[in-house]
mmCIF file of C-alpha atoms in Angstrom:
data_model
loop_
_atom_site.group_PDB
_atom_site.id
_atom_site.type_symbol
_atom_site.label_atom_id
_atom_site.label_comp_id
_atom_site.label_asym_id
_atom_site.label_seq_id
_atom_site.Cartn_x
_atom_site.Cartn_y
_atom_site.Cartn_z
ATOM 1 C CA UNK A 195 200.166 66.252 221.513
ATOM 2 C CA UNK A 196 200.874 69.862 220.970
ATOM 3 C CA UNK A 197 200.521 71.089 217.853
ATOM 4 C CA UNK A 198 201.574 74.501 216.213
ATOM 5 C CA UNK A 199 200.730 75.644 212.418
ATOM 6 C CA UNK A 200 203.329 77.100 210.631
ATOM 7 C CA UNK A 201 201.437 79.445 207.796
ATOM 8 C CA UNK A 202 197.517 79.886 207.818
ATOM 9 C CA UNK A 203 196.796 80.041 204.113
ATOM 10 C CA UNK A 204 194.041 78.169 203.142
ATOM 11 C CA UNK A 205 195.274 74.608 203.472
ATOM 12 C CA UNK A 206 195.576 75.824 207.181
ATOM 13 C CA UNK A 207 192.233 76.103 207.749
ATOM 14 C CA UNK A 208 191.831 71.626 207.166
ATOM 15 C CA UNK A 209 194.794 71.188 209.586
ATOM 16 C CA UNK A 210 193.634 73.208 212.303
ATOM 17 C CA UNK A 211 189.741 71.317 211.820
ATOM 18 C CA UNK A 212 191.221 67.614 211.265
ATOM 19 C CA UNK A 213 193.791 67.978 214.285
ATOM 20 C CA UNK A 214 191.309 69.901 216.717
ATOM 21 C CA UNK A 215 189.130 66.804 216.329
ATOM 22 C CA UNK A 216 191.504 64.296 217.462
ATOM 23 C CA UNK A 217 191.308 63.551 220.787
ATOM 24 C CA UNK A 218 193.939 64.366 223.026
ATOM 25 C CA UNK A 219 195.304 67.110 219.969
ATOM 26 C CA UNK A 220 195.745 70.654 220.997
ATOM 27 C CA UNK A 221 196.647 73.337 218.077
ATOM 28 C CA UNK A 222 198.662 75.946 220.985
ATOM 29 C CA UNK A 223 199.853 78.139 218.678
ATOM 30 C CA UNK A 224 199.953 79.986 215.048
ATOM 31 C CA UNK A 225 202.369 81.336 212.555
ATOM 32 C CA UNK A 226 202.514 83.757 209.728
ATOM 33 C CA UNK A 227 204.374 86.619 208.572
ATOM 34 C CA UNK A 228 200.512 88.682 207.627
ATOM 35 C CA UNK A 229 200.013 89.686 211.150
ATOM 36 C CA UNK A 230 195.797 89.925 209.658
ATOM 37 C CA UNK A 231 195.435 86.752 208.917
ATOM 38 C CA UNK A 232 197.095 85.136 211.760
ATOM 39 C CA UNK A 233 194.660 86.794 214.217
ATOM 40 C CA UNK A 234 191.890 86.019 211.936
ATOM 41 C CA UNK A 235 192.990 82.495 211.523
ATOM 42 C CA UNK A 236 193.931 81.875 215.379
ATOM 43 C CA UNK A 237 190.295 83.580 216.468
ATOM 44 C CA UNK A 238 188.489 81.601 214.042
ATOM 45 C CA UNK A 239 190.283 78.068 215.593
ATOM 46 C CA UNK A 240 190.709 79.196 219.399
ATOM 47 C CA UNK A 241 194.141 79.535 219.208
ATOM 48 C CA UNK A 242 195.515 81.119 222.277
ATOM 49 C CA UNK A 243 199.119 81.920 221.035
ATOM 50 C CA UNK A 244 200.125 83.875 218.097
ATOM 51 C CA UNK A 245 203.721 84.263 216.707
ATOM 52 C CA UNK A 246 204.729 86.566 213.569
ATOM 53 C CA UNK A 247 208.423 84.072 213.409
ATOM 54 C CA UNK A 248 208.783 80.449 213.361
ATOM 55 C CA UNK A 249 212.075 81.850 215.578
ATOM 56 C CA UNK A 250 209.565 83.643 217.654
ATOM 57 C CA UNK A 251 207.395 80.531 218.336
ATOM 58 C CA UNK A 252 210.908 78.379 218.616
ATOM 59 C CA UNK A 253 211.957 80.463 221.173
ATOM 60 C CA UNK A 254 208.478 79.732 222.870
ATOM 61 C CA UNK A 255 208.757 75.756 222.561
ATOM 62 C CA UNK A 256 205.715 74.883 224.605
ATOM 63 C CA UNK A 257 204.876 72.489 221.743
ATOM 64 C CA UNK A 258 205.939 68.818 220.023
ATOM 65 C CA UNK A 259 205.239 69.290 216.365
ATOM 66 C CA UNK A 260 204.726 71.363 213.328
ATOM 67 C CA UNK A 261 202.224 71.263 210.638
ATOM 68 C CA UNK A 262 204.258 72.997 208.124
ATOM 69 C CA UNK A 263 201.568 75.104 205.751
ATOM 70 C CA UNK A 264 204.213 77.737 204.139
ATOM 71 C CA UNK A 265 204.538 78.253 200.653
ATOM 72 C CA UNK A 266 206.650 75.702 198.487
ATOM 73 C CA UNK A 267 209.544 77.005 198.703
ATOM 74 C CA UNK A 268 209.573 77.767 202.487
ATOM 75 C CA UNK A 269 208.792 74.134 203.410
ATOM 76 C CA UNK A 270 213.063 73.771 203.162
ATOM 77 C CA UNK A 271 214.295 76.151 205.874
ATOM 78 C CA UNK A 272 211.624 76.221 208.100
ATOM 79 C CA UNK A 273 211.210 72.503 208.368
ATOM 80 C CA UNK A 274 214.938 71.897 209.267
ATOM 81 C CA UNK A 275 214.729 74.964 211.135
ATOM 82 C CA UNK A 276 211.888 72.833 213.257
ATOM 83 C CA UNK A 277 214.220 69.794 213.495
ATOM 84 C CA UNK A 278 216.924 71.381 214.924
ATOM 85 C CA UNK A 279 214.528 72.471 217.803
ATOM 86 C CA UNK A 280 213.467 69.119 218.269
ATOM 87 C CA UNK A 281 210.142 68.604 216.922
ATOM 88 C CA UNK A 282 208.220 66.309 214.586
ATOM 89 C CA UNK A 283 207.113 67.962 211.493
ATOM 90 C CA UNK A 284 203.899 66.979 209.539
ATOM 91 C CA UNK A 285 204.446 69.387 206.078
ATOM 92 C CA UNK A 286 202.549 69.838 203.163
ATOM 93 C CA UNK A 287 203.580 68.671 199.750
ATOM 94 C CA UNK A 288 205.797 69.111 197.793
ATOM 95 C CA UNK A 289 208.249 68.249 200.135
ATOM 96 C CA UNK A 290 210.508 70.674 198.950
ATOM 97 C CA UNK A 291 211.082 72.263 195.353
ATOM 98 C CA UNK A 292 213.686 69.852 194.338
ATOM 99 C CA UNK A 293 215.065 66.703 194.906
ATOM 100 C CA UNK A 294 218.125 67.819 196.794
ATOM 101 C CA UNK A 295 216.770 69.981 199.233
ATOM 102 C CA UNK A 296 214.012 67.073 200.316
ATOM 103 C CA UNK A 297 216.706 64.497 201.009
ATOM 104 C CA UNK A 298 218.144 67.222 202.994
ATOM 105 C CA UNK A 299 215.184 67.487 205.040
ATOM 106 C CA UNK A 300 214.968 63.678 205.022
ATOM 107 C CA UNK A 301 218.652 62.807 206.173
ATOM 108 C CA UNK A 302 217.709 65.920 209.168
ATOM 109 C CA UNK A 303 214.812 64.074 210.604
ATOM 110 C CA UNK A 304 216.042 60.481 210.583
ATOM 111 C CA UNK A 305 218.976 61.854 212.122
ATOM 112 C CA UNK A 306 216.820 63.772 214.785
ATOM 113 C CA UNK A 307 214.815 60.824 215.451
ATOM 114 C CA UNK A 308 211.881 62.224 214.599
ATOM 115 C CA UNK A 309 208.856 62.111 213.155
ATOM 116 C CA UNK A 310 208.326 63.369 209.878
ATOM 117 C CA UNK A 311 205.735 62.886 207.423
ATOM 118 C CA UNK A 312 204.078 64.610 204.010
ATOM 119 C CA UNK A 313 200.445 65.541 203.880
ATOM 120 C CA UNK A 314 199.541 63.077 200.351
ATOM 121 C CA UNK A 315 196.191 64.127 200.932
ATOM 122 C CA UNK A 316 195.093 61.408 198.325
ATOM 123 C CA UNK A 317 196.151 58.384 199.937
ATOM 124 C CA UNK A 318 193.346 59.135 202.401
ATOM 125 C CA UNK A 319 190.849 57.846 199.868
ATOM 126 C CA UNK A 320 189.983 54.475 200.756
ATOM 127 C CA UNK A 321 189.514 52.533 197.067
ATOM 128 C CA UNK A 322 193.541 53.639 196.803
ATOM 129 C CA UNK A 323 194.372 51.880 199.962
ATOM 130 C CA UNK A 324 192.141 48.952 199.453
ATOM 131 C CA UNK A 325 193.119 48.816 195.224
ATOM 132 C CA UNK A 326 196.599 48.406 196.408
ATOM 133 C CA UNK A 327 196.027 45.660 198.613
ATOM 134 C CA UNK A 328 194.531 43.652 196.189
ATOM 135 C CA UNK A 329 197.614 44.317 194.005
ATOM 136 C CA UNK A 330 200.414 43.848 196.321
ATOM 137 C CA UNK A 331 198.430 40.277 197.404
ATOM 138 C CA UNK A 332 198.607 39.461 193.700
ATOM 139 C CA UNK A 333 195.070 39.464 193.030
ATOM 140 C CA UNK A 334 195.704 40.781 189.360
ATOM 141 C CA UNK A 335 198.591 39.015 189.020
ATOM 142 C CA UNK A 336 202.109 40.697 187.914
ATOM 143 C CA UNK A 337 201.519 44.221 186.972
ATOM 144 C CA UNK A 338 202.067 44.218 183.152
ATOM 145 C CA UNK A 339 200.524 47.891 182.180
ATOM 146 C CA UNK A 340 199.465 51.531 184.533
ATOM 147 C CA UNK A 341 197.425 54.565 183.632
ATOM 148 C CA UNK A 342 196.669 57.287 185.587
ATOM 149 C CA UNK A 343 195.282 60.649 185.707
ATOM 150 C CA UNK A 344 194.877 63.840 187.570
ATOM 151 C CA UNK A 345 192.385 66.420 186.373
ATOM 152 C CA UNK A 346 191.110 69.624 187.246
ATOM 153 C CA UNK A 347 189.573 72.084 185.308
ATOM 154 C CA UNK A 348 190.089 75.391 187.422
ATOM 155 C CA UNK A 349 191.814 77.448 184.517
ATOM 156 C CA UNK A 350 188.316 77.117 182.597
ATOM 157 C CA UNK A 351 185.763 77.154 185.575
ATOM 158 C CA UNK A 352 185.156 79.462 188.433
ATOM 159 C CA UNK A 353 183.869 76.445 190.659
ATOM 160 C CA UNK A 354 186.812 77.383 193.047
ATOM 161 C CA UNK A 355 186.828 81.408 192.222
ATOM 162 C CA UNK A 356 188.296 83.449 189.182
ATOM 163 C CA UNK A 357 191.983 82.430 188.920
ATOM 164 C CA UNK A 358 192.317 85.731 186.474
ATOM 165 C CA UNK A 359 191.809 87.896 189.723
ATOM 166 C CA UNK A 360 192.882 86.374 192.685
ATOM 167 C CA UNK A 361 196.414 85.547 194.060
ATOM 168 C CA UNK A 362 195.749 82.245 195.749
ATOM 169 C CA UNK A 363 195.340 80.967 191.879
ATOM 170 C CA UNK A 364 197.682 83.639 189.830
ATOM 171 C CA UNK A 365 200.949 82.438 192.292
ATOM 172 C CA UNK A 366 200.126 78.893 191.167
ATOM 173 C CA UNK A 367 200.633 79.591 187.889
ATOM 174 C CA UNK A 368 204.071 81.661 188.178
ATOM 175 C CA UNK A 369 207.853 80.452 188.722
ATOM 176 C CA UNK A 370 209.190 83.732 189.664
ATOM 177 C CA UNK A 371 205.993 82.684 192.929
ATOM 178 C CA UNK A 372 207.365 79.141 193.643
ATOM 179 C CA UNK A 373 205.275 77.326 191.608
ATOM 180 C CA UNK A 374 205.986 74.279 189.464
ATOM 181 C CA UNK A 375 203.222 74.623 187.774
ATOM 182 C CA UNK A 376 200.686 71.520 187.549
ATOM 183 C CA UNK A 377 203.377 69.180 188.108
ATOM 184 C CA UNK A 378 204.816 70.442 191.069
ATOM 185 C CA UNK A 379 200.985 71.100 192.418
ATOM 186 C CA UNK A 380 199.086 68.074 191.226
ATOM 187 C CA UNK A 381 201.525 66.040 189.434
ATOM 188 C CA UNK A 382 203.226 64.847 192.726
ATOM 189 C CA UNK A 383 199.881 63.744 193.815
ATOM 190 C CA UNK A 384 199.445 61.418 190.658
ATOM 191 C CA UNK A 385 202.517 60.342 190.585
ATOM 192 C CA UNK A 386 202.403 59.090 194.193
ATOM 193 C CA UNK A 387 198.548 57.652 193.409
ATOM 194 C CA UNK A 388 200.110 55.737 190.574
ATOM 195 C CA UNK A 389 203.606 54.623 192.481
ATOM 196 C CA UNK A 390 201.888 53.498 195.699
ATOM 197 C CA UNK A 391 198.363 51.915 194.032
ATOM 198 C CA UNK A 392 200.166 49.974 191.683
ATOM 199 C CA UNK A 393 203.000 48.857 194.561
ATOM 200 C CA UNK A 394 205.481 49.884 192.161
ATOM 201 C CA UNK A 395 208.525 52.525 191.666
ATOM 202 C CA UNK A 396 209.656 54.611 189.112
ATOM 203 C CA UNK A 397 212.853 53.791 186.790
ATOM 204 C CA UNK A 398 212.611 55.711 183.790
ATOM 205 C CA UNK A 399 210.560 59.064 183.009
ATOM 206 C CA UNK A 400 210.289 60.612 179.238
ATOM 207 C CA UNK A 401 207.736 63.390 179.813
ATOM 208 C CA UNK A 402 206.518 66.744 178.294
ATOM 209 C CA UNK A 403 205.163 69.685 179.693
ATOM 210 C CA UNK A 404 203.094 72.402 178.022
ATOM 211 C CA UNK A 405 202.193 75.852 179.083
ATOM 212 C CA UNK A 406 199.366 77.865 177.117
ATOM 213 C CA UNK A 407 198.704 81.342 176.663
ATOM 214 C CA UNK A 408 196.087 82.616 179.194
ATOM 215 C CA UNK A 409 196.214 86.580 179.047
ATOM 216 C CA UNK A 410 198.139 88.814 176.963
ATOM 217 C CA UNK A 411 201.618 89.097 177.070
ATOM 218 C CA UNK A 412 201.105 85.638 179.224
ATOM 219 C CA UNK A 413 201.263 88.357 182.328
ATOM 220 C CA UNK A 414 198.641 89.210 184.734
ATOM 221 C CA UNK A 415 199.646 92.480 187.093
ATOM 222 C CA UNK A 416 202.839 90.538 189.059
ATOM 223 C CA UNK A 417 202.542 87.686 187.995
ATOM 224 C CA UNK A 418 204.491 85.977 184.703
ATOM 225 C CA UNK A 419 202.045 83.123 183.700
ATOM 226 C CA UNK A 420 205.244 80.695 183.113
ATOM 227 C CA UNK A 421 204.066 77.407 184.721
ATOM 228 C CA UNK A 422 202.975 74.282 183.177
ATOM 229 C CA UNK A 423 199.163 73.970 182.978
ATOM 230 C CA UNK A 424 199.783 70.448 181.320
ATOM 231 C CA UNK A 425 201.978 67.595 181.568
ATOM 232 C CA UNK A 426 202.401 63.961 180.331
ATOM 233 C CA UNK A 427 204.814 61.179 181.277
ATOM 234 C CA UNK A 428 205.753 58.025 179.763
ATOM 235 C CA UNK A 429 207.256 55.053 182.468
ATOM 236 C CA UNK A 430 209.430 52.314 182.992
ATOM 237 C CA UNK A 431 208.768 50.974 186.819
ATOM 238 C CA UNK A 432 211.123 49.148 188.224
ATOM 239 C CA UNK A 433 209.648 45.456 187.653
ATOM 240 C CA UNK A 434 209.595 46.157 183.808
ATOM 241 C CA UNK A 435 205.713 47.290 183.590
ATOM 242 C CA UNK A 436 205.100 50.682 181.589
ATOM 243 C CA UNK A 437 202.665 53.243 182.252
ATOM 244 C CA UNK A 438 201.647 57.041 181.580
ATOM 245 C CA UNK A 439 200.928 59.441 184.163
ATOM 246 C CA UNK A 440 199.394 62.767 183.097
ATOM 247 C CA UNK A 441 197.969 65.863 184.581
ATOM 248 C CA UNK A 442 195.958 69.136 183.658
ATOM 249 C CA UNK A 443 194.408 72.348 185.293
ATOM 250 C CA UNK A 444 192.052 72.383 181.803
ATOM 251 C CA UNK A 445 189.911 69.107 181.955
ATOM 252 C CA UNK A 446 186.617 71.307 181.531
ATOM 253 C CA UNK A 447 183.908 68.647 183.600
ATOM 254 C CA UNK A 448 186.320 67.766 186.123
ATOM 255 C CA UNK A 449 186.484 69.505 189.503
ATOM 256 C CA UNK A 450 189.491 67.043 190.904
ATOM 257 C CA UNK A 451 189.824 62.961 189.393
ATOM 258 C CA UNK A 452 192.332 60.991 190.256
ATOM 259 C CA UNK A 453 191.766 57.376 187.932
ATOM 260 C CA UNK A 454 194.654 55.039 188.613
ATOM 261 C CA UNK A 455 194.313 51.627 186.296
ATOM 262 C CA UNK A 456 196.482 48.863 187.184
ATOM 263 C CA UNK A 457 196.309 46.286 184.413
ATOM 264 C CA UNK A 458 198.025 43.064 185.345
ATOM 265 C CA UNK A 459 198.720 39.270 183.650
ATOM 266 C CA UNK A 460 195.438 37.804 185.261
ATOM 267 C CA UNK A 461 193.047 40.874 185.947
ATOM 268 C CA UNK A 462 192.665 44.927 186.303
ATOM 269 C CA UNK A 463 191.783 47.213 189.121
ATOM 270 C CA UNK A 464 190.826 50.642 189.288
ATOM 271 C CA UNK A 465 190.757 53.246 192.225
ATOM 272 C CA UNK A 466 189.288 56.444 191.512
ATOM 273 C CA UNK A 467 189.109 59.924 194.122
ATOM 274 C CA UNK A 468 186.598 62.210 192.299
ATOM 275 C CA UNK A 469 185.765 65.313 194.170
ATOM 276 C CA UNK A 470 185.869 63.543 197.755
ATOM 277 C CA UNK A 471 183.763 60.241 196.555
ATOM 278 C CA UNK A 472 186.060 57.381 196.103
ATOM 279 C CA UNK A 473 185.350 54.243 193.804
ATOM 280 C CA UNK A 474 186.694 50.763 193.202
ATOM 281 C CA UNK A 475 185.688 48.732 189.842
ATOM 282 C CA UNK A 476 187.627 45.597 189.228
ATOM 283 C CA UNK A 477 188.269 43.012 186.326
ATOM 284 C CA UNK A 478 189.081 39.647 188.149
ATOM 285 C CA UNK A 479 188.745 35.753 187.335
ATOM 286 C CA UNK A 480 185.812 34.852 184.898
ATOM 287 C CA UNK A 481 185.175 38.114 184.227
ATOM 288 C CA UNK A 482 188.474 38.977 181.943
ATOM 289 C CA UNK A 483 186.845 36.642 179.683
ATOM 290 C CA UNK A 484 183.553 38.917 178.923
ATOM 291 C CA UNK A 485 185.643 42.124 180.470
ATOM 292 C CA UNK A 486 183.442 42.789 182.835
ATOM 293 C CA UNK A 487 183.833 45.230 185.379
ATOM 294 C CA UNK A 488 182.295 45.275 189.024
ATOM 295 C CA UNK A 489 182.664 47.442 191.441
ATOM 296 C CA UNK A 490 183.771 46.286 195.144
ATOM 297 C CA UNK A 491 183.314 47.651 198.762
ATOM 298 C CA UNK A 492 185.860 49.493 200.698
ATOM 299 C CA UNK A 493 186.106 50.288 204.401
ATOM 300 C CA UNK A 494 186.802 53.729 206.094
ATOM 301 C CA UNK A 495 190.453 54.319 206.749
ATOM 302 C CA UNK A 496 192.589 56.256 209.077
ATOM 303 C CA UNK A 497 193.485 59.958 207.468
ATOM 304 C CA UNK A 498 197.001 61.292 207.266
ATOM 305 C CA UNK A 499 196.419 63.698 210.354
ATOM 306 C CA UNK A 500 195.545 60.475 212.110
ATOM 307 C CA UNK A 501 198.378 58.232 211.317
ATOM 308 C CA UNK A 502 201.116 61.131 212.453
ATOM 309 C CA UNK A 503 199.151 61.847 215.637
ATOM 310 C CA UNK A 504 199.646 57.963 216.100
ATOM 311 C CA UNK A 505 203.734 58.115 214.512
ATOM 312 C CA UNK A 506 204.133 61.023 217.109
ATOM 313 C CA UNK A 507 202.585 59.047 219.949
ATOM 314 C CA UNK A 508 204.824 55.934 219.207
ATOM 315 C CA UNK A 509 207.925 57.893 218.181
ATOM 316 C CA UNK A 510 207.719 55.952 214.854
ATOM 317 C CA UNK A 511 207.223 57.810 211.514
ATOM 318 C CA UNK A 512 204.537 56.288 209.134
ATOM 319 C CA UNK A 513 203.808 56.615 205.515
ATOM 320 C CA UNK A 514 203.459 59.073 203.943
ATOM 321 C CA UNK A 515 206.897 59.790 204.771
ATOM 322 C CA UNK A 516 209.804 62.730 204.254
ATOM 323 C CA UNK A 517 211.677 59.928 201.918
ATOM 324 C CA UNK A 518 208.827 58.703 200.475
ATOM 325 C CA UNK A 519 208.317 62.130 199.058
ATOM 326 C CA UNK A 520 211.828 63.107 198.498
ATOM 327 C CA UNK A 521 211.595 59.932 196.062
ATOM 328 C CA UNK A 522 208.626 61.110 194.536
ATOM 329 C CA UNK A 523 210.047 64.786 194.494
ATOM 330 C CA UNK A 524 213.515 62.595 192.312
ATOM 331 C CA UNK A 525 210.372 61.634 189.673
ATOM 332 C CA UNK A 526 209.571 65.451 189.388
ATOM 333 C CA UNK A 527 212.715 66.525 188.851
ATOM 334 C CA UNK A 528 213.483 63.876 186.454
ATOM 335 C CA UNK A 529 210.086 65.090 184.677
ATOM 336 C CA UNK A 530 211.801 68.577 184.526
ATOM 337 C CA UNK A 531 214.976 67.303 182.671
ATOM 338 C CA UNK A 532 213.432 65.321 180.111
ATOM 339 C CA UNK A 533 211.221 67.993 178.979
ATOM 340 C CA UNK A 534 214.521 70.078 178.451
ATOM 341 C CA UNK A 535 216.357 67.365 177.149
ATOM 342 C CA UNK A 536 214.082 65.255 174.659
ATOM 343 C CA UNK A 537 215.493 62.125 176.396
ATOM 344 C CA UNK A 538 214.431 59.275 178.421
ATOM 345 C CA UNK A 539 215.674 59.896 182.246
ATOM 346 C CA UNK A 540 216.833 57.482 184.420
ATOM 347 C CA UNK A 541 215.944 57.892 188.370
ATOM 348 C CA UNK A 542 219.047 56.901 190.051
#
């Protein structure tokens, strides 16, 4: 498979290592509009062909798929721009920036017949794949009750830099940037922990979302510090259970937890991703009666870069997939409209 990357931001950096070091994967090419960091980005991976256009590299076409590594907002146009070539398209999340747009991008691929899938880096953890196996084969009986969590603390510790200072952080943190704040960064990542550990969907949403004051005049040079740092979400999922779903960039002693509960009529489980070490702790059989937790083993599973190398190879798209997060994207916007309405919201 022949690979280019689309943007080489950051995130690029993990594609370019995780795809290199699949066998049979070659990254051919590189993208970006900041002719710098393309070349540093392409010498630092080997990359023989540089292009300062997706057009540019379209025109090229001596590849089969995209990892898409743009901005937010970008994700949209360039992705369906990528379709209509004819290749498969592995993007990073969000999706897009609202609901409509991703079941655009959806609806393109399917039609295509291609392969497209959403870089959920969480679902790589392996307690979240193994927790939701036990709960889909009923091990915890009907799900009754969910709680889950994403927290960083970035906006109080420099463990990842000084967010007051440098634009990789401040555009985060800024609509008039792209950003969505935490729930368009993080909150999309706990939302899909909680929908796909607990083997459940989404009905209702009543959430709030809170922005503090961070500098004065909540500005910093460009940017208009506008974003949610906060949010929390009330649940209906579609089997009747309830649940709350909550996320912050301000949980001083946490780097990056994600806790998912799942409480059900005969026992609990919970999957936790803290920092790259994953745990499972369950509440099964006898042990509800002295709640008692233990913790079980887990095997090693296959990482998202794997299972599209493998979708791309079979011309079959896995999870996760362009509609699985144009759902999840419907459970964003959803979040958005309560907050400015004060009402429950139904997903449709």
């Amino acid at each position: 498979m022949r690979l280019l990357i689309l943007g080489t931001g950051g995130m690029a950096n993990q594609h370019a290592a995780r795809f290199k070091a699949i066998e049979g994967v070659s990254v051919v090419g590189g993208v970006d509009v900041v002719p710098e960091r393309l070349a540093a980005f392409c010498t630092e991976h080997s990359i023989a062909n540089h292009f300062t256009s997706l057009e540019e590299a379209l025109a090229w076409g001596e590849f089969d798929a995209v990892a898409n590594v743009t901005p937010d907002s970008i994700h949209h146009p360039t992705t369906l721009q990528a379709i209509a070539a004819g290749k498969h398209v592995f993007c990073e999340k969000p999706l897009a920036t609202d609901a409509v747009k991703a079941m655009e991008m959806t609806e393109a691929i399917e039609r295509a017949g291609k392969v497209g899938m959403v870089n959920f880096t969480y679902r790589n953890s392996p307690a979240l794949q193994k927790g939701r196996q036990m709960v889909l084969a009923g091990e915890i009986g009907a799900v009754r009750h969910v709680e889950a969590s994403h927290l960083q603390s970035w906006l109080v510790g420099r463990h990842w830099g000084d967010w007051k200072s440098e634009s990789k952080w401040l555009w985060r943190l800024s609509k008039k940037h792209g950003s969505n704040g935490a729930l368009g960064d993080i909150g999309i990542h706990i939302v899909d922990f909680a929908s796909y550990g607990s083997g459940l969907d989404v009905a209702h949403v009543f959430a709030r979302l809170k922005t503090f004051n961070k500098a004065p005049g909540d500005r910093i040079g460009e940017y208009d510090l506008d974003a949610n740092d906060s949010f929390t979400m009330n649940v209906d999922f579609t089997n009747g259970a309830i649940g709350t779903i909550q996320a912050t960039r301000t949980a001083a002693g946490q780097m990056d937890q994600l806790r998912l509960r799942v409480y059900g009529e005969t026992g609990s489980v919970e999957m936790i991703y803290d920092t790259g070490t994953s745990t499972l702790r369950a509440c099964l059989g006898e042990d509800v009666h002295t709640a008692t937790w233990r913790d079980l083993p887990f095997d090693p599973v296959e990482t998202n870069y794997q299972r599209f190398v493998q979708a791309v190879r079979a011309g079959k798209t896995q999870e996760p997939s362009f509609r699985r997060a144009a759902n999840i994207q419907k459970v964003l916007d959803k979040a958005i409209a309560s907050d400015l309405s004060h009402a429950d919201e139904a997903l449709g």
